[in-house]
Coordinates of C-alpha atoms and ligand atoms in Angstrom, one line a residue:
M1 CA 8.2 -17.7 -1.5
T2 CA 4.3 -17.8 -1.3
A3 CA 2.2 -15.1 -3.1
P4 CA -0.5 -14.0 0.1
V5 CA -3.1 -11.4 -1.3
R6 CA -3.2 -9.7 1.7
H7 CA -7.1 -8.0 0.9
P8 CA -9.0 -9.8 -2.0
L9 CA -10.4 -7.1 -4.7
P10 CA -14.3 -6.9 -4.4
V11 CA -15.2 -8.5 -7.8
D12 CA -17.4 -4.9 -9.0
D13 CA -14.8 -2.6 -8.6
R14 CA -14.2 -0.9 -11.8
R15 CA -12.2 2.0 -11.1
P16 CA -9.5 2.3 -13.5
H17 CA -6.6 0.3 -12.1
A18 CA -3.0 1.5 -10.7
I19 CA 0.0 -0.9 -10.3
V20 CA 2.6 -0.2 -7.9
I21 CA 5.9 -1.9 -8.4
G22 CA 7.3 -1.9 -5.0
S23 CA 6.4 -1.4 -1.2
G24 CA 8.8 0.5 0.2
F25 CA 7.4 4.4 1.5
G26 CA 7.5 5.9 -1.3
G27 CA 5.8 3.1 -3.4
L28 CA 3.2 2.5 -0.2
A29 CA 2.5 6.6 -0.5
A30 CA 1.8 6.4 -4.1
A31 CA -0.8 4.2 -3.6
I32 CA -2.7 5.8 -1.0
R33 CA -2.6 9.0 -3.0
L34 CA -3.5 7.4 -5.8
S35 CA -6.4 5.2 -4.2
V36 CA -7.8 8.8 -2.8
R37 CA -7.4 9.9 -6.3
G38 CA -9.9 7.4 -7.8
Y39 CA -7.4 4.5 -8.5
R40 CA -7.9 0.9 -8.1
V41 CA -4.8 0.1 -6.4
T42 CA -2.5 -2.9 -6.5
V43 CA 1.0 -3.2 -5.3
L44 CA 3.2 -5.8 -6.1
E45 CA 6.0 -6.6 -3.3
K46 CA 8.7 -9.5 -4.6
L47 CA 9.4 -9.5 -0.9
D48 CA 7.5 -11.3 1.8
Q49 CA 6.7 -8.6 3.5
A50 CA 6.3 -5.0 3.0
G51 CA 8.5 -2.0 3.5
G52 CA 11.4 -2.2 1.2
R53 CA 14.7 -0.9 3.1
A54 CA 11.5 -0.7 5.8
R55 CA 11.5 -3.6 6.5
V56 CA 11.5 -5.8 10.0
F57 CA 13.6 -8.3 11.2
R58 CA 12.4 -10.3 13.8
Q59 CA 14.4 -12.8 15.5
D60 CA 14.5 -14.9 19.0
G61 CA 12.2 -11.9 20.9
F62 CA 14.0 -8.8 19.0
T63 CA 12.3 -6.7 17.2
F64 CA 15.1 -5.0 14.3
D65 CA 14.2 -2.5 12.1
A66 CA 16.4 -3.2 8.9
G67 CA 17.0 0.4 8.1
P68 CA 15.4 3.8 8.3
T69 CA 15.2 4.6 12.5
I70 CA 15.2 8.7 12.3
V71 CA 11.5 9.9 11.5
T72 CA 11.8 13.8 10.2
A73 CA 9.4 15.8 8.9
P74 CA 6.5 13.9 10.2
F75 CA 4.1 16.1 8.7
L76 CA 4.1 14.0 5.3
F77 CA 3.2 10.7 6.8
D78 CA 0.0 12.6 8.9
E79 CA -0.9 13.7 5.7
L80 CA -1.4 10.0 4.0
W81 CA -4.1 9.5 6.9
T82 CA -5.5 12.7 6.7
L83 CA -6.3 12.4 2.7
C84 CA -7.9 9.0 3.8
G85 CA -9.8 10.7 6.8
K86 CA -8.0 9.2 9.8
R87 CA -5.6 10.7 12.3
R88 CA -2.1 9.4 12.7
A89 CA -1.9 9.8 15.9
D90 CA -4.8 7.5 16.7
H91 CA -2.4 4.2 14.3
V92 CA 1.2 5.0 15.0
D93 CA 2.5 6.9 18.2
L94 CA 5.5 9.6 17.0
V95 CA 7.9 10.1 20.0
P96 CA 10.3 13.1 19.2
L97 CA 13.3 12.5 20.5
E98 CA 15.5 15.1 22.8
P99 CA 18.1 14.9 22.2
F100 CA 18.4 14.2 18.6
Y101 CA 21.2 12.4 18.7
R102 CA 24.8 12.2 19.9
L103 CA 28.1 12.2 18.1
R104 CA 30.8 10.5 19.7
F105 CA 34.4 12.2 17.9
N106 CA 37.7 9.9 17.6
D107 CA 39.0 12.2 20.7
G108 CA 36.4 11.0 23.1
S109 CA 34.7 14.5 23.4
T110 CA 30.9 14.7 22.3
L111 CA 28.3 16.2 20.9
D112 CA 24.4 16.2 21.9
C113 CA 22.7 17.7 19.2
S114 CA 19.3 19.4 20.5
G115 CA 16.5 20.5 18.9
D116 CA 16.8 23.3 21.3
P117 CA 18.3 26.5 20.3
D118 CA 19.8 27.4 23.9
V119 CA 21.2 23.9 24.5
M120 CA 22.6 23.5 21.5
R121 CA 24.4 26.6 21.8
A122 CA 25.6 25.8 25.1
N123 CA 26.7 22.2 23.9
I124 CA 29.1 24.2 21.5
A125 CA 29.5 26.3 23.7
R126 CA 31.4 23.5 25.4
I127 CA 33.6 22.1 22.8
A128 CA 34.0 24.8 20.5
P129 CA 33.3 28.4 22.3
G130 CA 34.5 31.1 19.4
D131 CA 32.2 29.0 17.0
V132 CA 28.5 30.0 18.9
A133 CA 28.1 33.0 17.1
G134 CA 29.1 31.0 13.6
Y135 CA 26.5 28.4 14.5
D136 CA 23.8 31.0 14.5
R137 CA 24.8 32.4 11.3
F138 CA 25.0 28.6 9.7
M139 CA 21.5 27.8 11.3
R140 CA 19.7 31.4 9.6
Q141 CA 21.4 30.1 6.4
S142 CA 20.3 26.4 6.8
E143 CA 16.7 27.9 7.6
E144 CA 16.6 29.9 4.8
I145 CA 17.8 26.6 2.4
C146 CA 15.2 24.6 3.8
R147 CA 12.6 27.2 3.3
I148 CA 13.2 27.3 -0.4
G149 CA 14.6 23.8 -1.2
F150 CA 12.3 21.9 1.2
E151 CA 9.3 23.8 1.5
Q152 CA 8.9 25.7 -1.7
L153 CA 10.8 23.0 -4.3
G154 CA 10.7 19.5 -2.7
H155 CA 7.0 19.1 -4.1
V156 CA 7.7 20.5 -7.8
P157 CA 7.7 17.8 -10.5
F158 CA 10.9 19.5 -12.0
G159 CA 9.5 17.8 -15.4
S160 CA 10.6 20.4 -17.7
V161 CA 14.4 22.4 -17.9
L162 CA 12.4 26.0 -17.3
D163 CA 11.4 24.3 -13.7
M164 CA 15.4 24.6 -13.6
L165 CA 16.4 27.3 -14.8
R166 CA 13.5 29.2 -12.8
V167 CA 15.6 28.0 -10.1
A168 CA 18.7 28.4 -11.1
P169 CA 19.1 32.0 -9.2
D170 CA 18.2 30.4 -5.9
L171 CA 20.8 27.6 -6.3
I172 CA 23.3 30.0 -6.6
R173 CA 22.3 32.8 -4.2
L174 CA 22.1 29.5 -1.5
S175 CA 25.4 28.5 -2.7
G176 CA 23.4 25.3 -4.3
H177 CA 26.8 24.3 -6.3
R178 CA 29.0 24.3 -3.9
S179 CA 29.3 21.2 -1.2
V180 CA 27.9 21.1 2.2
H181 CA 30.9 20.7 3.8
H182 CA 32.5 24.4 2.0
L183 CA 29.0 25.7 3.3
V184 CA 29.5 25.0 6.8
S185 CA 33.2 25.5 6.7
R186 CA 32.6 29.4 6.3
Y187 CA 30.6 29.5 9.2
V188 CA 32.5 27.5 11.9
K189 CA 36.2 26.4 12.2
D190 CA 36.2 23.6 15.1
E191 CA 36.3 20.2 12.9
R192 CA 34.4 18.5 15.2
L193 CA 31.8 21.0 14.3
R194 CA 32.5 21.1 10.9
I195 CA 31.6 17.6 10.9
A196 CA 28.5 17.6 13.1
L197 CA 27.0 20.0 11.0
S198 CA 28.0 18.6 7.5
F199 CA 27.0 14.9 8.2
H200 CA 23.5 14.9 6.8
P201 CA 23.8 14.3 3.2
L202 CA 25.5 10.9 4.3
F203 CA 21.4 9.9 5.6
V204 CA 20.9 10.3 2.0
G205 CA 23.9 8.5 0.4
G206 CA 25.5 11.7 -0.3
N207 CA 28.8 12.3 0.6
P208 CA 29.3 15.5 2.4
F209 CA 32.5 17.0 0.2
T210 CA 30.5 16.5 -3.0
A211 CA 27.2 16.5 -1.8
S212 CA 25.1 20.1 -3.1
A213 CA 25.3 22.9 -0.1
I214 CA 21.4 22.4 -0.7
Y215 CA 21.3 19.9 1.6
G216 CA 22.6 22.0 4.3
L217 CA 19.0 22.6 4.8
I218 CA 18.9 19.2 7.2
A219 CA 20.0 21.0 10.1
F220 CA 16.8 23.4 10.0
L221 CA 14.6 20.7 9.1
E222 CA 15.5 18.8 12.0
R223 CA 15.2 21.5 14.7
R224 CA 11.8 23.1 12.7
W225 CA 9.9 19.5 12.9
G226 CA 12.1 17.6 15.2
V227 CA 13.6 13.7 15.1
H228 CA 10.9 11.4 15.7
F229 CA 10.9 7.4 16.5
A230 CA 7.7 5.3 15.6
R231 CA 6.8 3.4 19.0
G232 CA 6.9 0.0 17.9
G233 CA 9.8 0.2 15.4
T234 CA 9.4 2.3 11.5
G235 CA 7.8 -0.9 10.5
R236 CA 4.8 0.2 12.1
L237 CA 4.5 3.4 10.2
V238 CA 4.9 0.6 7.4
S239 CA 1.8 -1.5 8.4
G240 CA -0.1 1.6 9.1
L241 CA 0.3 2.5 5.0
V242 CA -0.9 -1.0 4.4
D243 CA -3.5 -1.1 6.5
L244 CA -4.0 2.7 5.2
I245 CA -4.3 1.2 1.5
E246 CA -6.5 -1.9 2.0
G247 CA -9.3 0.5 4.0
Q248 CA -9.2 2.3 0.6
G249 CA -10.0 -1.2 -1.3
G250 CA -6.4 -1.5 -2.9
T251 CA -4.1 -5.0 -2.6
V252 CA -0.9 -5.3 -1.0
R253 CA 0.3 -8.5 -3.2
L254 CA 3.4 -10.4 -1.3
G255 CA 5.8 -12.6 -3.2
A256 CA 4.7 -10.5 -6.6
D257 CA 8.4 -10.0 -8.4
V258 CA 7.7 -8.1 -11.1
A259 CA 9.4 -9.3 -14.8
R260 CA 9.0 -6.3 -16.8
I261 CA 6.4 -3.6 -17.7
V262 CA 4.5 -3.6 -20.7
V263 CA 5.1 -0.9 -22.7
T264 CA 2.4 -0.9 -25.8
D265 CA 2.8 1.7 -28.6
G266 CA 4.9 4.3 -26.3
R267 CA 2.5 3.6 -23.2
A268 CA 2.7 1.3 -20.3
T269 CA -0.5 -0.5 -20.0
G270 CA 0.8 -3.5 -17.2
V271 CA 3.1 -5.6 -16.2
V272 CA 4.0 -9.1 -16.0
L273 CA 5.4 -11.2 -13.1
A274 CA 8.2 -13.8 -12.8
S275 CA 5.2 -16.3 -12.5
G276 CA 3.8 -15.6 -15.8
E277 CA 0.5 -14.1 -15.0
A278 CA 0.1 -11.1 -16.7
L279 CA -2.0 -7.8 -14.7
P280 CA -3.4 -5.2 -16.9
A281 CA -3.5 -1.0 -15.5
E282 CA -4.5 1.8 -16.8
I283 CA -0.7 3.2 -14.7
V284 CA 1.9 1.6 -13.6
V285 CA 3.8 3.2 -10.6
S286 CA 7.8 2.2 -10.1
N287 CA 9.1 1.8 -6.9
A288 CA 12.2 -0.2 -7.7
D289 CA 15.2 1.3 -8.0
V290 CA 14.9 3.9 -11.3
A291 CA 18.1 2.0 -12.7
W292 CA 16.4 -1.5 -12.4
T293 CA 13.3 -0.2 -13.6
Y294 CA 14.9 1.2 -16.6
G295 CA 17.4 -1.2 -17.2
R296 CA 15.7 -4.4 -16.2
L297 CA 11.7 -3.7 -16.2
V298 CA 11.0 -1.7 -19.1
P299 CA 11.4 -3.1 -22.8
E300 CA 15.0 -2.4 -24.2
G301 CA 15.0 1.0 -26.1
T302 CA 11.6 2.0 -24.8
S303 CA 13.4 5.1 -23.0
R304 CA 15.4 7.2 -24.7
R305 CA 16.6 9.0 -21.7
W306 CA 17.4 6.7 -19.6
R307 CA 19.5 4.0 -21.5
P308 CA 21.7 1.5 -20.4
A309 CA 24.9 3.8 -21.5
K310 CA 23.6 6.3 -19.5
L311 CA 22.7 4.1 -16.4
A312 CA 26.2 2.9 -16.3
R313 CA 27.7 6.2 -16.2
A314 CA 25.6 7.3 -13.7
A315 CA 27.1 7.4 -10.1
Y316 CA 25.4 5.2 -7.6
S317 CA 25.5 6.1 -3.4
M318 CA 27.3 4.3 -1.3
S319 CA 26.5 1.2 0.4
L320 CA 26.1 -0.1 3.9
F321 CA 27.4 -3.0 6.4
V322 CA 24.7 -3.3 9.2
W323 CA 25.1 -5.4 11.9
Y324 CA 22.0 -6.3 14.2
F325 CA 22.4 -8.2 17.0
G326 CA 20.6 -7.8 20.9
T327 CA 22.4 -8.1 24.4
D328 CA 21.2 -10.2 27.6
R329 CA 22.4 -6.9 29.4
Q330 CA 21.2 -3.1 28.8
Y331 CA 23.8 -0.5 28.3
P332 CA 21.6 2.6 29.8
A333 CA 24.2 5.1 29.1
V334 CA 24.0 4.9 25.5
P335 CA 21.2 7.3 23.9
H336 CA 19.3 6.1 21.2
H337 CA 21.3 7.2 18.0
T338 CA 24.9 7.7 18.2
I339 CA 27.3 8.4 15.6
L340 CA 30.9 7.1 16.5
L341 CA 33.6 9.2 14.3
G342 CA 36.5 7.2 13.4
P343 CA 40.3 9.3 13.4
R344 CA 39.4 10.1 9.5
Y345 CA 36.6 12.4 7.7
R346 CA 37.3 13.8 4.3
D347 CA 40.1 11.0 3.5
L348 CA 37.5 8.0 4.7
L349 CA 34.4 9.5 2.5
D350 CA 37.2 9.3 -0.6
D351 CA 37.9 5.6 0.5
I352 CA 33.9 5.4 0.6
F353 CA 32.7 7.2 -2.3
R354 CA 35.5 8.3 -4.9
R355 CA 38.3 5.4 -4.3
K356 CA 35.9 2.7 -3.7
V357 CA 38.0 0.8 -0.9
L358 CA 36.7 -1.0 2.1
A359 CA 38.9 1.0 4.8
D360 CA 40.3 -0.2 8.2
D361 CA 38.9 2.2 10.7
F362 CA 35.1 3.5 9.4
S363 CA 32.4 5.9 11.3
L364 CA 29.7 4.0 12.8
Y365 CA 26.1 4.9 13.5
L366 CA 24.4 2.7 16.5
H367 CA 21.2 2.2 17.2
R368 CA 19.3 1.6 20.5
P369 CA 15.6 1.5 19.9
T370 CA 15.5 0.1 23.4
A371 CA 16.5 3.5 25.0
T372 CA 13.2 4.5 23.6
D373 CA 11.4 1.6 23.5
D374 CA 11.6 -1.2 26.0
G375 CA 9.3 -3.5 23.9
L376 CA 11.4 -4.1 21.1
A377 CA 13.5 -6.6 23.0
P378 CA 13.2 -9.2 26.0
A379 CA 13.3 -7.7 28.9
G380 CA 16.5 -6.6 30.1
H381 CA 18.0 -6.8 27.0
D382 CA 19.1 -4.4 24.4
A383 CA 18.1 -4.3 20.7
F384 CA 20.7 -2.6 18.6
Y385 CA 22.0 -1.6 14.8
V386 CA 25.1 -0.4 13.9
L387 CA 25.8 0.6 10.5
S388 CA 28.8 1.3 8.6
P389 CA 29.2 3.1 5.6
V390 CA 30.9 1.3 2.9
P391 CA 31.4 1.2 -1.1
N392 CA 28.9 -0.1 -3.1
L393 CA 29.7 -2.9 -5.0
L394 CA 32.0 -1.1 -7.8
G395 CA 34.6 -1.6 -5.4
G396 CA 34.8 -5.0 -6.5
E397 CA 34.7 -6.5 -2.0
D398 CA 34.3 -9.9 -1.7
W399 CA 31.6 -9.8 1.3
A400 CA 31.1 -13.5 1.1
T401 CA 34.6 -13.7 2.7
M402 CA 34.8 -10.0 4.4
A403 CA 31.8 -10.5 6.5
E404 CA 32.8 -11.8 10.0
T405 CA 36.0 -10.1 9.6
Y406 CA 34.2 -6.6 9.3
R407 CA 31.8 -7.4 11.8
R408 CA 34.4 -8.4 14.5
R409 CA 36.5 -5.3 13.6
V410 CA 32.9 -3.1 14.3
E411 CA 32.4 -5.6 17.4
A412 CA 36.2 -4.8 19.1
H413 CA 35.7 -1.0 18.1
L414 CA 32.4 -0.9 19.8
E415 CA 33.7 -2.8 23.0
A416 CA 36.4 -0.7 23.5
T417 CA 34.1 2.7 23.2
L418 CA 30.7 2.0 24.1
L419 CA 30.1 -1.4 24.6
P420 CA 32.2 -2.8 27.3
G421 CA 32.4 -6.7 27.8
L422 CA 29.9 -6.7 24.7
R423 CA 31.0 -9.7 23.2
D424 CA 30.0 -11.9 26.2
H425 CA 26.4 -10.5 25.5
I426 CA 25.6 -11.1 22.8
V427 CA 22.7 -13.4 22.5
T428 CA 21.2 -13.3 18.7
S429 CA 22.7 -11.4 15.4
R430 CA 22.4 -11.1 11.6
L431 CA 23.7 -9.2 9.3
L432 CA 23.0 -6.9 5.9
T433 CA 25.4 -6.5 3.2
P434 CA 26.3 -4.6 0.1
V435 CA 25.3 -7.8 -1.2
D436 CA 21.9 -8.0 0.3
F437 CA 21.3 -4.6 -1.4
R438 CA 21.8 -6.1 -4.7
D439 CA 20.0 -9.7 -4.3
E440 CA 17.3 -9.0 -2.1
L441 CA 16.0 -5.4 -2.9
N442 CA 17.3 -5.2 -6.4
A443 CA 20.0 -2.4 -5.9
P444 CA 21.8 -2.3 -8.4
H445 CA 25.6 -2.3 -7.4
G446 CA 24.3 -2.8 -4.3
A447 CA 23.8 0.9 -4.1
A448 CA 21.7 1.9 -0.6
F449 CA 20.6 5.0 -2.0
S450 CA 20.2 4.5 -5.6
L451 CA 21.5 7.1 -7.7
E452 CA 23.9 9.5 -5.7
P453 CA 23.1 13.0 -5.0
V454 CA 25.0 15.6 -6.6
L455 CA 24.0 18.4 -8.8
T456 CA 24.3 16.6 -11.5
Q457 CA 22.1 14.3 -10.3
S458 CA 19.5 16.7 -8.9
A459 CA 16.2 18.0 -9.4
W460 CA 15.5 17.8 -13.5
F461 CA 18.9 15.6 -13.5
R462 CA 17.4 13.0 -11.5
P463 CA 15.2 10.5 -13.5
H464 CA 11.8 12.2 -13.6
N465 CA 8.2 11.2 -11.6
R466 CA 6.3 10.9 -14.8
S467 CA 8.7 8.8 -17.2
E468 CA 10.4 11.4 -19.6
D469 CA 9.4 9.3 -22.6
I470 CA 6.8 6.3 -21.8
A471 CA 3.3 7.0 -21.5
H472 CA 1.1 5.9 -18.1
L473 CA 4.8 5.2 -16.2
Y474 CA 5.5 7.4 -13.0
L475 CA 8.7 6.6 -10.5
V476 CA 8.8 7.3 -7.2
G477 CA 11.4 6.4 -4.1
A478 CA 15.2 7.1 -3.4
G479 CA 16.1 7.2 -7.0
T480 CA 13.6 9.8 -8.9
H481 CA 13.4 13.4 -7.8
P482 CA 14.1 14.4 -5.3
G483 CA 16.2 11.9 -3.8
A484 CA 16.4 9.3 -0.9
G485 CA 15.8 9.1 2.9
L486 CA 12.0 9.2 4.4
P487 CA 11.2 12.9 3.4
G488 CA 12.1 12.5 -0.1
V489 CA 10.3 9.3 -0.8
L490 CA 7.2 10.8 0.7
S491 CA 7.8 14.0 -1.3
S492 CA 8.4 11.8 -4.4
A493 CA 4.8 10.4 -4.4
K494 CA 3.4 13.7 -3.0
I495 CA 4.3 15.1 -6.6
L496 CA 2.4 12.2 -8.3
D497 CA -1.0 14.6 -7.1
E498 CA 0.5 17.1 -10.1
V499 CA 1.7 15.0 -13.0
V500 CA -0.9 11.7 -12.7
P501 CA -4.2 12.6 -14.5
H502 CA -7.1 11.7 -12.0
A503 CA -8.7 8.1 -12.4
S504 CA -12.0 10.4 -13.8
A505 CA -9.5 10.8 -16.7
F506 CA -9.9 7.2 -17.8
A507 CA -13.0 5.6 -18.6
T508 CA -14.2 2.8 -16.2
R509 CA -14.2 -0.6 -17.7
Ligands
LIG1 C1 20.2 1.3 6.9 C2 19.0 1.9 5.9 C3 19.0 3.1 7.2 C4 18.5 4.2 7.0 N1 18.2 5.1 7.8 C5 16.9 6.4 7.1 C6 16.7 7.3 8.4 O1 17.0 6.7 9.5 N2 15.4 8.1 8.2 C7 15.8 7.9 6.9 O2 14.9 9.2 6.6 N3 16.1 7.4 5.4 C8 16.8 6.4 5.7 N4 17.2 5.9 5.3 C9 16.9 5.8 3.6 C10 15.8 4.9 3.6 O3 15.4 4.2 4.2 C11 15.1 5.5 1.8 O4 16.0 6.1 1.2 C12 13.7 4.7 2.2 O5 13.1 4.0 2.7 C13 13.9 4.4 0.5 O6 12.1 3.9 0.0 P1 12.0 3.7 -1.3 O7 10.7 4.1 -1.4 O8 12.8 4.2 -2.7 O9 11.5 2.3 -1.3 P2 12.7 0.9 -1.1 O10 12.8 1.0 0.4 O11 13.7 1.2 -1.8 O12 11.7 -0.4 -1.8 C14 11.6 -0.2 -3.3 C15 10.9 -2.1 -3.1 O13 10.3 -2.5 -3.9 C16 10.8 -3.6 -4.2 N5 10.8 -4.3 -5.5 C17 12.3 -3.8 -6.3 N6 12.2 -4.6 -7.6 C18 11.0 -5.2 -7.8 C19 10.3 -6.3 -9.0 N7 11.0 -6.2 -9.7 N8 9.0 -6.8 -8.3 C20 8.7 -6.5 -7.1 N9 9.0 -5.7 -6.1 C21 9.8 -4.8 -6.2 C22 11.6 -4.5 -3.2 O14 11.8 -5.5 -2.8 C23 11.7 -3.1 -2.1 O15 10.7 -3.6 -1.6 C24 18.0 4.4 5.6 C25 18.1 3.4 4.5 C26 19.2 2.3 5.2 C27 19.3 1.3 3.9

């Protein structure tokens, strides 16, 4: 792998130096915010492209976003452009989707989820007329949770246990100690609707039966700010943020694998790359997985809170099996986002999260970005990815032998449901398995969303954005507070504005 410097440093740059390890959305957003606050920023990324889970696979004329495709709370992106004196809309086009997505239940019935309350009520009335009033009441509750859980608390650092005590009454009032599924079941009776209103924690690696009811906020978050797709793919947001960093005089170094964080007298003072190159810095921000940061990057014994035994005991999120494929025909009846539910819900989630066994059945998410943007595939073709939540590697599955068998099963299911004749039309294909999460992205146990979002690993209990015990070390990204998903990791970077001193606090060289 090469180590290109994408933006050579001006030799006379005397700003205090901030190193960001990793170029996921959390790392890129952190780099922008730090550069705006006076730091000279260097982002170090081990892979040969930026984006982390949101990197892009290009092959045979197709463009595949590797990971995130659903952009919610777009104002969190807009803010980053605004901070640099620019307008996001001049650089990246976010297309609002309507409907947001289609759910296809195992009995063949469907529910289109819409941002328009009247359309949504009519859609629900078609499958569960008795639940329309309950749906309205649930959405009022989701709005309340969103107002407190996202708007008021989403950007609070939770660096002290007092922060936690302060929100405890709200948490209890909003049933935060209960699961999302429990919350939803209080409002609606139809099992399909219970799935439709409770599956959202899966977007951030959580099990709807154990993730806190606080994640019930996502339903309202989507209605309030919409569901968007970046024209050209999510990769456009990644390259847009890299441009912002470089425009601020920062650097994004690819193929730069950080081997360790240097800690001197309890303070982070720089990093050493796998190549042996040492880079000093006033502050270090790690966007690598938290369990990797504390387990592998910091010198042993320097973090008292996140010791190896605690990391070993932690609960890790599920992993994902993702199959990217292109077809030489189009499937115009298939919307941009489809969730294909299998015959089991709770038991399948139990297999994935608790028993950690690869089940014979599955629920799938099918992405067809060419429904919105035909530039992502050659003319007359469709680009797809299909994603299946699977156990993380603690389950012991041997993906080297299982991957192709599993792909064939998924292919047969898609052919029987949404994509007739599929196998005769595939012209390009690639797979991503839990092993790739572990080996390419340094994700312990191949967890696709880092630490599982359960109450005992949330807010104050989640790794803090300012390291609990190493001065000048900060953390952003999915495994830190507030959690995974684009709004979560962008918010983790926003919290740095509260906990990192302005660059002027450091004497210039
Ligand atoms: C398939 C998939 C689909 C998803 N869909 C959605 C969606 O539709 N909407 C949504 O909101 N969220 C979605 N998510 C979740 C979301 O993508 C992630 O939570 C988020 O992108 C993670 O960002 P991050 O900041 O934690 O960094 P990551 O993307 O995890 O990036 C971390 C980076 O650090 C680098 N790194 C690690 N160790 C080192 C080292 N030692 N030296 C240098 N670099 C290092 C890695 O190579 C990587 O590039 C999806 C996730 C996946 C996997």
